[in-house]
PDB file of C-alpha atoms in Angstrom:
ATOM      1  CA  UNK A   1     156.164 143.267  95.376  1.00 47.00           C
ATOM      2  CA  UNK A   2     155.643 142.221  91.455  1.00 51.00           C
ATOM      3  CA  UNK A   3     154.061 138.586  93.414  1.00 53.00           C
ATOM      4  CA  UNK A   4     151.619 140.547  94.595  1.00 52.00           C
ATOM      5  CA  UNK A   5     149.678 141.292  91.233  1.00 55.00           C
ATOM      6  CA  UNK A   6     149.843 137.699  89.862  1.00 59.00           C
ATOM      7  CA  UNK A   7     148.808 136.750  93.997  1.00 54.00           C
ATOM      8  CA  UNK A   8     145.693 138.730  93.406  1.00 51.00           C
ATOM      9  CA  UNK A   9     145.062 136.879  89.633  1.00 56.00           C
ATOM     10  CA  UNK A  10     145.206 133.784  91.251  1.00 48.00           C
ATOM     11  CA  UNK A  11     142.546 134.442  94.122  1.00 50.00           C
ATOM     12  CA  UNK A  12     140.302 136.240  91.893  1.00 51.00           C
ATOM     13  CA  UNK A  13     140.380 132.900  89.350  1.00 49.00           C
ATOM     14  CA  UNK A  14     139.731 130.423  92.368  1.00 50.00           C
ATOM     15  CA  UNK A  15     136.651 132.807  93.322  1.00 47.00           C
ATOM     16  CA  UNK A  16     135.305 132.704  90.001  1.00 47.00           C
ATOM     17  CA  UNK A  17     135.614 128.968  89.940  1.00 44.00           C
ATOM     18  CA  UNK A  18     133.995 128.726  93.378  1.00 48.00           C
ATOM     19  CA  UNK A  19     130.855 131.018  92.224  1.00 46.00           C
ATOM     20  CA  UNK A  20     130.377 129.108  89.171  1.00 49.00           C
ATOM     21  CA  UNK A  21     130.280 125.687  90.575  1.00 48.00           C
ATOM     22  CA  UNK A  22     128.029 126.471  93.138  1.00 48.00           C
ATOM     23  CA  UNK A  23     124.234 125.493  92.627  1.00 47.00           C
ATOM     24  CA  UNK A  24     121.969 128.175  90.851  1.00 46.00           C
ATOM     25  CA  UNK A  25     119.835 129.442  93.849  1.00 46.00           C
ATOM     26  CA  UNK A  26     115.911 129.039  92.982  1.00 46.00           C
ATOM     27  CA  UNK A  27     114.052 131.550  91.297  1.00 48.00           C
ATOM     28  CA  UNK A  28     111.045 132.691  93.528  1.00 46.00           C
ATOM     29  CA  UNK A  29     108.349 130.745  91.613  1.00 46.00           C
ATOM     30  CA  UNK A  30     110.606 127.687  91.936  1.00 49.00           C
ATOM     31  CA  UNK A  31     111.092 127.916  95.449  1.00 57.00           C
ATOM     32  CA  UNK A  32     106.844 128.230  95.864  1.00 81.00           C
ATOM     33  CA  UNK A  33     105.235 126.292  93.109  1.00 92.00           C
ATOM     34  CA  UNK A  34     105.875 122.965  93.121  1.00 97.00           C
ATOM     35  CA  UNK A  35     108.520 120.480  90.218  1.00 97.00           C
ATOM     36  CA  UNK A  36     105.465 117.560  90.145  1.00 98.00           C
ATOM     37  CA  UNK A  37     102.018 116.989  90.522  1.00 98.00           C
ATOM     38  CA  UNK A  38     100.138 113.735  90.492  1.00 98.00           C
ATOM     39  CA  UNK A  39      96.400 113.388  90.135  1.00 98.00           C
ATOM     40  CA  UNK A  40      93.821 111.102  92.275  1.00 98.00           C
ATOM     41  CA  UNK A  41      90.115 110.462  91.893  1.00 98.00           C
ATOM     42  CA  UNK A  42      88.193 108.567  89.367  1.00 98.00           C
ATOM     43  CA  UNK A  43      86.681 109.313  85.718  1.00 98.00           C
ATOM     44  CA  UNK A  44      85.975 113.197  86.710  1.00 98.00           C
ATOM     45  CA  UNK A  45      90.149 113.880  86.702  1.00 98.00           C
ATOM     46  CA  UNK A  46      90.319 111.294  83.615  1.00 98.00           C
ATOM     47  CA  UNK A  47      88.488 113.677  81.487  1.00 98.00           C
ATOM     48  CA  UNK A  48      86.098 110.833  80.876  1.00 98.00           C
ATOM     49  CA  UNK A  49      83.700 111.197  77.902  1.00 97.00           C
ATOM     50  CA  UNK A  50      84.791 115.122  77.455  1.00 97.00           C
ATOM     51  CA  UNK A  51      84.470 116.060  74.236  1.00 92.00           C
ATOM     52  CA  UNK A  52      83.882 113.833  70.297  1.00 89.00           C
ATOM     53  CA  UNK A  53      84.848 109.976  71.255  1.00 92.00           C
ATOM     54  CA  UNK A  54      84.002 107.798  73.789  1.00 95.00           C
ATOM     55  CA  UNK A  55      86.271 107.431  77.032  1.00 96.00           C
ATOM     56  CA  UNK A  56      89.361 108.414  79.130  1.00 97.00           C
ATOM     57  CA  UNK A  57      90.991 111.489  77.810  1.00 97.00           C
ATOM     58  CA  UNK A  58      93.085 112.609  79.944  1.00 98.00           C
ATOM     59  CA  UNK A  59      95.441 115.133  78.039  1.00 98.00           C
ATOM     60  CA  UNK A  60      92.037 117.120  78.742  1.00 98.00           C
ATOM     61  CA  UNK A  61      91.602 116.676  82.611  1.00 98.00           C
ATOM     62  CA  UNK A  62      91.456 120.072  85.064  1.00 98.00           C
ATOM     63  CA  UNK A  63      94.201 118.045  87.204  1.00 98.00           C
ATOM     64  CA  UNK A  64      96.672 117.202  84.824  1.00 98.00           C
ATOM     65  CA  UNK A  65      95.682 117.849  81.424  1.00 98.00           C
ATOM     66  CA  UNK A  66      98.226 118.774  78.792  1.00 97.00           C
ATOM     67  CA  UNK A  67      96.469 119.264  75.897  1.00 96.00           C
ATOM     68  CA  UNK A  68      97.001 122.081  73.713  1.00 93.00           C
ATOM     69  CA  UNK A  69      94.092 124.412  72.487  1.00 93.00           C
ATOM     70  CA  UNK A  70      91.339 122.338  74.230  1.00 95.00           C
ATOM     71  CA  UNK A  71      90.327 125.451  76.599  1.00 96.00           C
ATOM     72  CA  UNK A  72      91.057 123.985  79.613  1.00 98.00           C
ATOM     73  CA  UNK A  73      93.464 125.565  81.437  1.00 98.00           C
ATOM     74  CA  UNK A  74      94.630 122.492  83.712  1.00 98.00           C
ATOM     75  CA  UNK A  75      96.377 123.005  87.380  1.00 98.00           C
ATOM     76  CA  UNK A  76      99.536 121.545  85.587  1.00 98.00           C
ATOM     77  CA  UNK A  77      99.346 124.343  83.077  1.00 98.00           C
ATOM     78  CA  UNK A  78      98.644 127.022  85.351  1.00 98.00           C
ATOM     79  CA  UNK A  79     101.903 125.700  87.254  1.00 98.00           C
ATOM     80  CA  UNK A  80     103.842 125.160  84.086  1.00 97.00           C
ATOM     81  CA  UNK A  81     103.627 129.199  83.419  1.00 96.00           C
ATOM     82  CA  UNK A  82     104.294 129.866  86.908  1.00 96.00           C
ATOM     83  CA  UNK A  83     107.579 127.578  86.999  1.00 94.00           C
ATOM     84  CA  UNK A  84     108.620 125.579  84.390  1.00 95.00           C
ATOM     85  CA  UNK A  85     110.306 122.915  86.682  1.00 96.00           C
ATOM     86  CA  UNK A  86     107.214 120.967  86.591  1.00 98.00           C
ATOM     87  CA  UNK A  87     107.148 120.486  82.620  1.00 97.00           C
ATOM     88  CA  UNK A  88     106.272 116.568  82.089  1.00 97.00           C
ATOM     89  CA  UNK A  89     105.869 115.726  85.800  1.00 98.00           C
ATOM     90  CA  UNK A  90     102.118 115.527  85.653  1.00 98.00           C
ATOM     91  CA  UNK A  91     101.062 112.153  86.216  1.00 98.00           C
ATOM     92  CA  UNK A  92      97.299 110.593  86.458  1.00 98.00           C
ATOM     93  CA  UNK A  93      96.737 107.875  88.921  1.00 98.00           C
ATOM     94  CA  UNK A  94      92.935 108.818  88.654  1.00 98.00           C
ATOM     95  CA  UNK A  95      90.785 105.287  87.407  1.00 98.00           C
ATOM     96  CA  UNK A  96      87.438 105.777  85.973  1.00 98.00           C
ATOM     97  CA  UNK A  97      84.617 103.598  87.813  1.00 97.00           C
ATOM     98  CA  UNK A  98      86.999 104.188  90.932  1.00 98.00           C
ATOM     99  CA  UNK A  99      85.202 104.360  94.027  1.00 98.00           C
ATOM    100  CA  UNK A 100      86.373 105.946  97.437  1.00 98.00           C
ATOM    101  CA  UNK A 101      88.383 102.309  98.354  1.00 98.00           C
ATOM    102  CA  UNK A 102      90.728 102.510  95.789  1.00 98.00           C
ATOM    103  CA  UNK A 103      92.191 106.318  96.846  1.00 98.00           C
ATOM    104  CA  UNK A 104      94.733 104.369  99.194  1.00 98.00           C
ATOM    105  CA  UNK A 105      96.084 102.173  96.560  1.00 98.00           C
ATOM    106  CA  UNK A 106      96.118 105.587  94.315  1.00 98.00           C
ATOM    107  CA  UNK A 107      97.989 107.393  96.662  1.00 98.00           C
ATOM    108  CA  UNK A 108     100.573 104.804  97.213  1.00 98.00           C
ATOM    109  CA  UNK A 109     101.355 104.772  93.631  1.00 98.00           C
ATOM    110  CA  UNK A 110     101.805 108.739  93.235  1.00 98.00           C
ATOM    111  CA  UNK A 111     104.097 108.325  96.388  1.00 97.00           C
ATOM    112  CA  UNK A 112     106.352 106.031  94.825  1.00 95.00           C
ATOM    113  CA  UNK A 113     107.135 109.324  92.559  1.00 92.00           C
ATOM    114  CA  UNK A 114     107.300 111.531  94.881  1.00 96.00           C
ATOM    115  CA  UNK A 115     105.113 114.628  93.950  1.00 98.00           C
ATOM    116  CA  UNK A 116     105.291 118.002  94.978  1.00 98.00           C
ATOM    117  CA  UNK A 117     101.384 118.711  94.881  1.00 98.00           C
ATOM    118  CA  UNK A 118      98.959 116.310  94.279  1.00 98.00           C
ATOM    119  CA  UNK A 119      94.852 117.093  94.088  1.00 98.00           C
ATOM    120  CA  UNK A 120      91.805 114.558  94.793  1.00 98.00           C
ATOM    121  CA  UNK A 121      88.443 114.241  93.636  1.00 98.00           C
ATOM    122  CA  UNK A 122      87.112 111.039  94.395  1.00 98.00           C
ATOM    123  CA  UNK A 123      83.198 110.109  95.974  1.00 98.00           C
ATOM    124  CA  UNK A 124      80.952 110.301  93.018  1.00 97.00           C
ATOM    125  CA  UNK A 125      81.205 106.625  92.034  1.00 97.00           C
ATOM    126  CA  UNK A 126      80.170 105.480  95.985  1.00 98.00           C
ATOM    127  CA  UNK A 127      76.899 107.767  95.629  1.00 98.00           C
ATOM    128  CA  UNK A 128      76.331 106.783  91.860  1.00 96.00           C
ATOM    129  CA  UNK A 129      74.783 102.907  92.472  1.00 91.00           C
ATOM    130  CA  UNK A 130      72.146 100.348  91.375  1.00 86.00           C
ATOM    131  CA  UNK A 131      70.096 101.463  94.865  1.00 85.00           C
ATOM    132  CA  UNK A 132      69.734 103.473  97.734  1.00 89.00           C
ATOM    133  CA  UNK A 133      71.206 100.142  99.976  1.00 92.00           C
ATOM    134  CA  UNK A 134      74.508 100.042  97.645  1.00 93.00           C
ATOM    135  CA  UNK A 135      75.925 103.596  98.160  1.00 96.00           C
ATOM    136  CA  UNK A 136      79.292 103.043  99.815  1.00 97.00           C
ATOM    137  CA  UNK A 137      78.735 103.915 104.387  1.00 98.00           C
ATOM    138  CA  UNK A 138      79.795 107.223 105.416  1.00 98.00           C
ATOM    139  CA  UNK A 139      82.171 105.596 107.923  1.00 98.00           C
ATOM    140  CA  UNK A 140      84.207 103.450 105.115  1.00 98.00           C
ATOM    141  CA  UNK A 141      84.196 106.079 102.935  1.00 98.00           C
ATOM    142  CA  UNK A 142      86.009 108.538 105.442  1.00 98.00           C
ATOM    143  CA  UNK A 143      88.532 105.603 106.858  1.00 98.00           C
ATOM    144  CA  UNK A 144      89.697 105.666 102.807  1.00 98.00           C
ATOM    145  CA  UNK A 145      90.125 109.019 102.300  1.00 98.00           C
ATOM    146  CA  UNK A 146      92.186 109.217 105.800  1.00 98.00           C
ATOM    147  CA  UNK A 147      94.190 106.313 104.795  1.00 98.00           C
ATOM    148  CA  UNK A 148      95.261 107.778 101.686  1.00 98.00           C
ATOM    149  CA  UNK A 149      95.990 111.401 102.902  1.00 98.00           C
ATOM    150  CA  UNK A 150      98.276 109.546 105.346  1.00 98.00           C
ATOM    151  CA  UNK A 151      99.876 107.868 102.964  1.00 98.00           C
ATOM    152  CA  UNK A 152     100.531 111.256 101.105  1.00 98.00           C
ATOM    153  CA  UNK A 153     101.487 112.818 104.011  1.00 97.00           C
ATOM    154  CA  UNK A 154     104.459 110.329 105.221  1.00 97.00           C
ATOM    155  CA  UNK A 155     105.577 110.257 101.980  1.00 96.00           C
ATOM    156  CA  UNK A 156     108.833 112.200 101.388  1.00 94.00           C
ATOM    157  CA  UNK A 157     108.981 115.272 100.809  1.00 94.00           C
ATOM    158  CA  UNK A 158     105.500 116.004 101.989  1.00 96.00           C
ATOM    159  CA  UNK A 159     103.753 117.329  98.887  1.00 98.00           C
ATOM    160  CA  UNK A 160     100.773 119.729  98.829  1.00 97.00           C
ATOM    161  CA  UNK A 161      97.319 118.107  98.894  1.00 98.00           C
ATOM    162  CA  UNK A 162      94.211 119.629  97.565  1.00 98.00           C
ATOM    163  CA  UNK A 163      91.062 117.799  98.331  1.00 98.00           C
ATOM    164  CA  UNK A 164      87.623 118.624  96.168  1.00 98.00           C
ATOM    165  CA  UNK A 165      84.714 118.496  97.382  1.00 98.00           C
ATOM    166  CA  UNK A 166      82.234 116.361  95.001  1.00 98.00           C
ATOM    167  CA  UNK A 167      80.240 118.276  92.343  1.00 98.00           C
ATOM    168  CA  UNK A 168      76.282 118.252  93.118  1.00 98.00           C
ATOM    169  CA  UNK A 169      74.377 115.291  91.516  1.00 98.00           C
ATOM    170  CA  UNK A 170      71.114 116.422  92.494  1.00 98.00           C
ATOM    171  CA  UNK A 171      72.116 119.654  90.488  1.00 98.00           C
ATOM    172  CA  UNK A 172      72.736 117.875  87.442  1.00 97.00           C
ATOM    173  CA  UNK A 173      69.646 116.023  87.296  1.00 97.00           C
ATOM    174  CA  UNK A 174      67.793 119.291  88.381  1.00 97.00           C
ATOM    175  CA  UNK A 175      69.725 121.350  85.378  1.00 97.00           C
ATOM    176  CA  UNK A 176      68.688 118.475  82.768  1.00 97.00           C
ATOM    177  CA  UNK A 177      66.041 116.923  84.157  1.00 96.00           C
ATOM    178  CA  UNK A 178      63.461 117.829  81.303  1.00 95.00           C
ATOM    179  CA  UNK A 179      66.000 117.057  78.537  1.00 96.00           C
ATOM    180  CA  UNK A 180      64.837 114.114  76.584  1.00 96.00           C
ATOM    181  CA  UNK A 181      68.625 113.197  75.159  1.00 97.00           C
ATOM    182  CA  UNK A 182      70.065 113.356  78.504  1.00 97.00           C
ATOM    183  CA  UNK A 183      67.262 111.607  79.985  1.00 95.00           C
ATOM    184  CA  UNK A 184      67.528 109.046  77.096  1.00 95.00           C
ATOM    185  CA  UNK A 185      71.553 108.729  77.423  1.00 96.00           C
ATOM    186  CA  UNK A 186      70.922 108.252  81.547  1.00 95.00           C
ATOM    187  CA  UNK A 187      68.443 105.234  80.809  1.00 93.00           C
ATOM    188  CA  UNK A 188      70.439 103.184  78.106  1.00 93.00           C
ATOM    189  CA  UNK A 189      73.700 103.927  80.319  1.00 92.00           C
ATOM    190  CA  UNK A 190      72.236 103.230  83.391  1.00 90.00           C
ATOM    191  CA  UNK A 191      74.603 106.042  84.480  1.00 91.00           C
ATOM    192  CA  UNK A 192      73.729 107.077  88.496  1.00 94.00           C
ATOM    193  CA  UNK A 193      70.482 105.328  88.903  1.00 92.00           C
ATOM    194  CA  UNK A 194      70.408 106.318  92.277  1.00 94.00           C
ATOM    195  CA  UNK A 195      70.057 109.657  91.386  1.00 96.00           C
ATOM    196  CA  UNK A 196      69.259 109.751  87.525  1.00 95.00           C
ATOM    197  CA  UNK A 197      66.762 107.034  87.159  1.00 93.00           C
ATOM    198  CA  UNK A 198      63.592 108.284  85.784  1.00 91.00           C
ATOM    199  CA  UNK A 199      61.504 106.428  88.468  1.00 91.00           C
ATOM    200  CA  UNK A 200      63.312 107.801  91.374  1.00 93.00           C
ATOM    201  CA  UNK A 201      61.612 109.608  93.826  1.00 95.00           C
ATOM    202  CA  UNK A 202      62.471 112.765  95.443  1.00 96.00           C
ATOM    203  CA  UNK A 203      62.360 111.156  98.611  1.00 96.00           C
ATOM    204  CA  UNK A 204      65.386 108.814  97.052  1.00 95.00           C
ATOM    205  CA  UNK A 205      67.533 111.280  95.653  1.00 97.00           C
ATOM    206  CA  UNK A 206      67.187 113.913  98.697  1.00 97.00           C
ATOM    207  CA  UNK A 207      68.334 110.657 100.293  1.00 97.00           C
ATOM    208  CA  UNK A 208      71.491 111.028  97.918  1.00 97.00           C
ATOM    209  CA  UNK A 209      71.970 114.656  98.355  1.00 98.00           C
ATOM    210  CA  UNK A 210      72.096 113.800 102.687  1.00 98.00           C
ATOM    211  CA  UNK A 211      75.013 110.896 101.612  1.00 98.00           C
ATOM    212  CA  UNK A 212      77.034 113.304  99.701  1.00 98.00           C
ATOM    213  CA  UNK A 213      76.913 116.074 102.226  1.00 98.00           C
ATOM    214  CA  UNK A 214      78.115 112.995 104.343  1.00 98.00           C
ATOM    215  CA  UNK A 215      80.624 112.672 102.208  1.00 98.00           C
ATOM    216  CA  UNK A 216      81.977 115.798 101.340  1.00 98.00           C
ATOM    217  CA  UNK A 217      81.677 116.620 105.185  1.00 98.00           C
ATOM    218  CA  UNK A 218      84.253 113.841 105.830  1.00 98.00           C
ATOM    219  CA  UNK A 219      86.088 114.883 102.839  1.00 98.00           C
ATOM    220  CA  UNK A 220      86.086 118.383 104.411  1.00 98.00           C
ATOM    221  CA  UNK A 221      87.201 116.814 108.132  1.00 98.00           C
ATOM    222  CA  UNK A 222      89.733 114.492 106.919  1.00 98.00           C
ATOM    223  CA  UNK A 223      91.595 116.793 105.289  1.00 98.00           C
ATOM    224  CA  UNK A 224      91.879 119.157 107.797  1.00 98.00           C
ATOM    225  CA  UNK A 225      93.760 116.749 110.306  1.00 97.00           C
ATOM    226  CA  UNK A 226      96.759 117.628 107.901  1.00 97.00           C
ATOM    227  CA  UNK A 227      98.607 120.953 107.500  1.00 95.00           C
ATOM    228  CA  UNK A 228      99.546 119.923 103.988  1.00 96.00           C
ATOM    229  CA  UNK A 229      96.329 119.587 102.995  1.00 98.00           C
ATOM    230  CA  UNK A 230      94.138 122.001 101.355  1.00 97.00           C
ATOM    231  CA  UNK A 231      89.892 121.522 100.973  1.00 98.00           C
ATOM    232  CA  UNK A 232      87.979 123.868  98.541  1.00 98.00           C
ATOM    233  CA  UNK A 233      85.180 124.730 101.490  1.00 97.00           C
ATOM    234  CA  UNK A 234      82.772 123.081  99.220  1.00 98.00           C
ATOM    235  CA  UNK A 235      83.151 125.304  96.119  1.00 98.00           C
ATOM    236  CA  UNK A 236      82.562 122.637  93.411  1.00 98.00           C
ATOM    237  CA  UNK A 237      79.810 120.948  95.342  1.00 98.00           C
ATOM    238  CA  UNK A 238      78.074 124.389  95.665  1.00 98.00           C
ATOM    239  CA  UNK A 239      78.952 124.786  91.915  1.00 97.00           C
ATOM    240  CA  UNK A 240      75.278 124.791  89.701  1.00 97.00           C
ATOM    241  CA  UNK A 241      76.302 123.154  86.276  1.00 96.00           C
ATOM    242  CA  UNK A 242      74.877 124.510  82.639  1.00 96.00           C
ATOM    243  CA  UNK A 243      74.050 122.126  79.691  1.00 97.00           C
ATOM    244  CA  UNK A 244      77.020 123.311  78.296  1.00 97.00           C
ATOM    245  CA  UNK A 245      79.128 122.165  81.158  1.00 97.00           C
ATOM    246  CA  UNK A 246      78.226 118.237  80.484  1.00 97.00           C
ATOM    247  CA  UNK A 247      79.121 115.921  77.481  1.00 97.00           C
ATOM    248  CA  UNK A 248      76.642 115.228  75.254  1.00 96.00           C
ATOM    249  CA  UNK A 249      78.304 111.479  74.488  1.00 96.00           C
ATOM    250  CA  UNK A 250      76.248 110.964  78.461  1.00 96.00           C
ATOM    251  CA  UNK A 251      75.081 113.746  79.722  1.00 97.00           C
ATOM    252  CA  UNK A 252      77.056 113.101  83.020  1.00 97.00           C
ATOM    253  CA  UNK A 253      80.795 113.709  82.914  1.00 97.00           C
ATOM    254  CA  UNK A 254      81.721 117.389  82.180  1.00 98.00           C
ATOM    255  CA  UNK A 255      82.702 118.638  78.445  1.00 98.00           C
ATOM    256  CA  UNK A 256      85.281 120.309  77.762  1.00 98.00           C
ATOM    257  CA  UNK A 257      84.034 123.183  79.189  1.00 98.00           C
ATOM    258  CA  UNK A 258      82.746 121.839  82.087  1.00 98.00           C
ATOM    259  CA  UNK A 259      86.701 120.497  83.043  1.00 98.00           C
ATOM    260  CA  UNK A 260      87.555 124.211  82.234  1.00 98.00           C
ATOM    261  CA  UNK A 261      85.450 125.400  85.039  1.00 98.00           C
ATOM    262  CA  UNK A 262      85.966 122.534  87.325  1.00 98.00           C
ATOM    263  CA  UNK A 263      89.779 123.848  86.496  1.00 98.00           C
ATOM    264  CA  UNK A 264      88.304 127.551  87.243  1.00 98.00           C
ATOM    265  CA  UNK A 265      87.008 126.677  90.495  1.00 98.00           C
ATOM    266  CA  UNK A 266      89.432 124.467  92.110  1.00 98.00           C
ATOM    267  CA  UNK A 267      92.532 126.902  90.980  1.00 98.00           C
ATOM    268  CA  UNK A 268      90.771 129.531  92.968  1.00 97.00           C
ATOM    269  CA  UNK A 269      90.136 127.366  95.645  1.00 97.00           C
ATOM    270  CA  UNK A 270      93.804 125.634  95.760  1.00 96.00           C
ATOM    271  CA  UNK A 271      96.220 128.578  94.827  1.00 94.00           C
ATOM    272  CA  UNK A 272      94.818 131.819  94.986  1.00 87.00           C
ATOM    273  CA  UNK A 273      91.637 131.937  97.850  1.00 66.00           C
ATOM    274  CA  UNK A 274      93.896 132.977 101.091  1.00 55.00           C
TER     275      UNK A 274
END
């Protein structure tokens, strides 16, 4: 009978040993938020032009961004307080000047590391040409943003897509239209002349409104051939910009406020409208 004490000791210690060796279940925002994120799109998720120098910044994108005390509270932050698996897996495969062709090539990259959730904001570069006759056809544009959302969506394990829809360019010319410094910046940067240029008509740029409904319709469609995949219903497109929301280095990529409430209104649109 005195075995049976030091029997007991024994089993106890080999339980013990068996709990703590086995993997740490997930928390709860683990197991929903996602460990990695990737971004896709053009100079919009680069942060472009956002605030005191000239080009890519992309510590300050709505996607991404990681930069402290900027006021823009990216998707990767937002995440990061919600589960801090995802600290440092925020990559940018966004390229400024990227047009709609290029979102394949994109999404292979972020494939290749395997993120959780990634977002997309690409089309504003095929509406944004010399002319009328060089805005990229509806029909290519869609067969790119299918190919790449397939691409996401056999890549292993299948992460969480969010697709934006393109922010209104007639609304930005309409919101600055009588500003002489963004009207100035637009002419020596030949920025969107298909929409911007002083001598279009309205007959040309309702031309470029019906393209990017065409656009953001297909954006809208491709999306939801995939159950991963997530579209904001046209919140950002529906979005009417301030003068506070665009950079005064061109008067055509958002500030640093204006990637705080692109952040605002895709976070809604991604995460929290159900």
């Amino acid at each position: 009978m005195r075995t049976l004490p030091r029997y007991l000791s024994v089993l106890l210690l080999l339980i013990l040993v068996t709990l703590a060796a086995a993997p740490t279940p997930q928390t709860a925002a683990e197991a929903v938020y996602p460990r990695s994120m990737a971004a896709l799109g053009d100079s919009l998720s680069q942060a472009n032009n956002a605030c005191c120098r000239p080009g890519d910044q992309p510590a300050q994108s709505w996607s991404t961004g990681d930069g402290p005390g900027d006021g823009v509270a990216s998707h990767y932050e937002r995440l990061l307080q919600l589960g801090p698996a995802i600290r440092g897996n925020n990559a940018n495969h966004s390229v400024s000047g990227a047009k709609a062709s290029d979102l394949p090539r994109q999404a292979a990259a972020a494939a290749g590391h395997r993120p959780e959730y990634v977002t997309v904001l690409m089309g504003a570069n095929d509406l944004c040409t010399s002319s009328l006759e060089t805005m990229t056809p509806v029909e290519d544009f869609r067969a790119s943003v299918t190919q790449a959302l397939e691409i996401l969506d056999r890549t292993e394990p299948r992460p969480r897509v969010f697709v934006s829809s393109i922010p209104s360019l007639y609304q930005l010319w309409h919101v600055l239209r009588e500003d002489p410094a963004a009207q100035s910046a637009w002419s020596a940067s030949g920025a969107c002349q298909s929409m911007l240029a002083v001598s279009a008509s309205e007959e040309a740029r309702q031309e470029v409104v019906r393209r990017q409904e065409a656009f953001n319709a297909a954006l809208a469609q491709s999306c939801a051939q995939y159950t991963s995949c997530r579209h904001d219903g046209g919140a950002l497109y529906a979005h009417v910009p301030s003068p506070e929301d665009m950079s005064i280095l061109d008067y055509f990529h958002p500030s640093l406020r204006g990637q705080s409430t692109l952040a605002d209104i895709t976070w809604t649109e991604a995460w929290e409208a159900r």
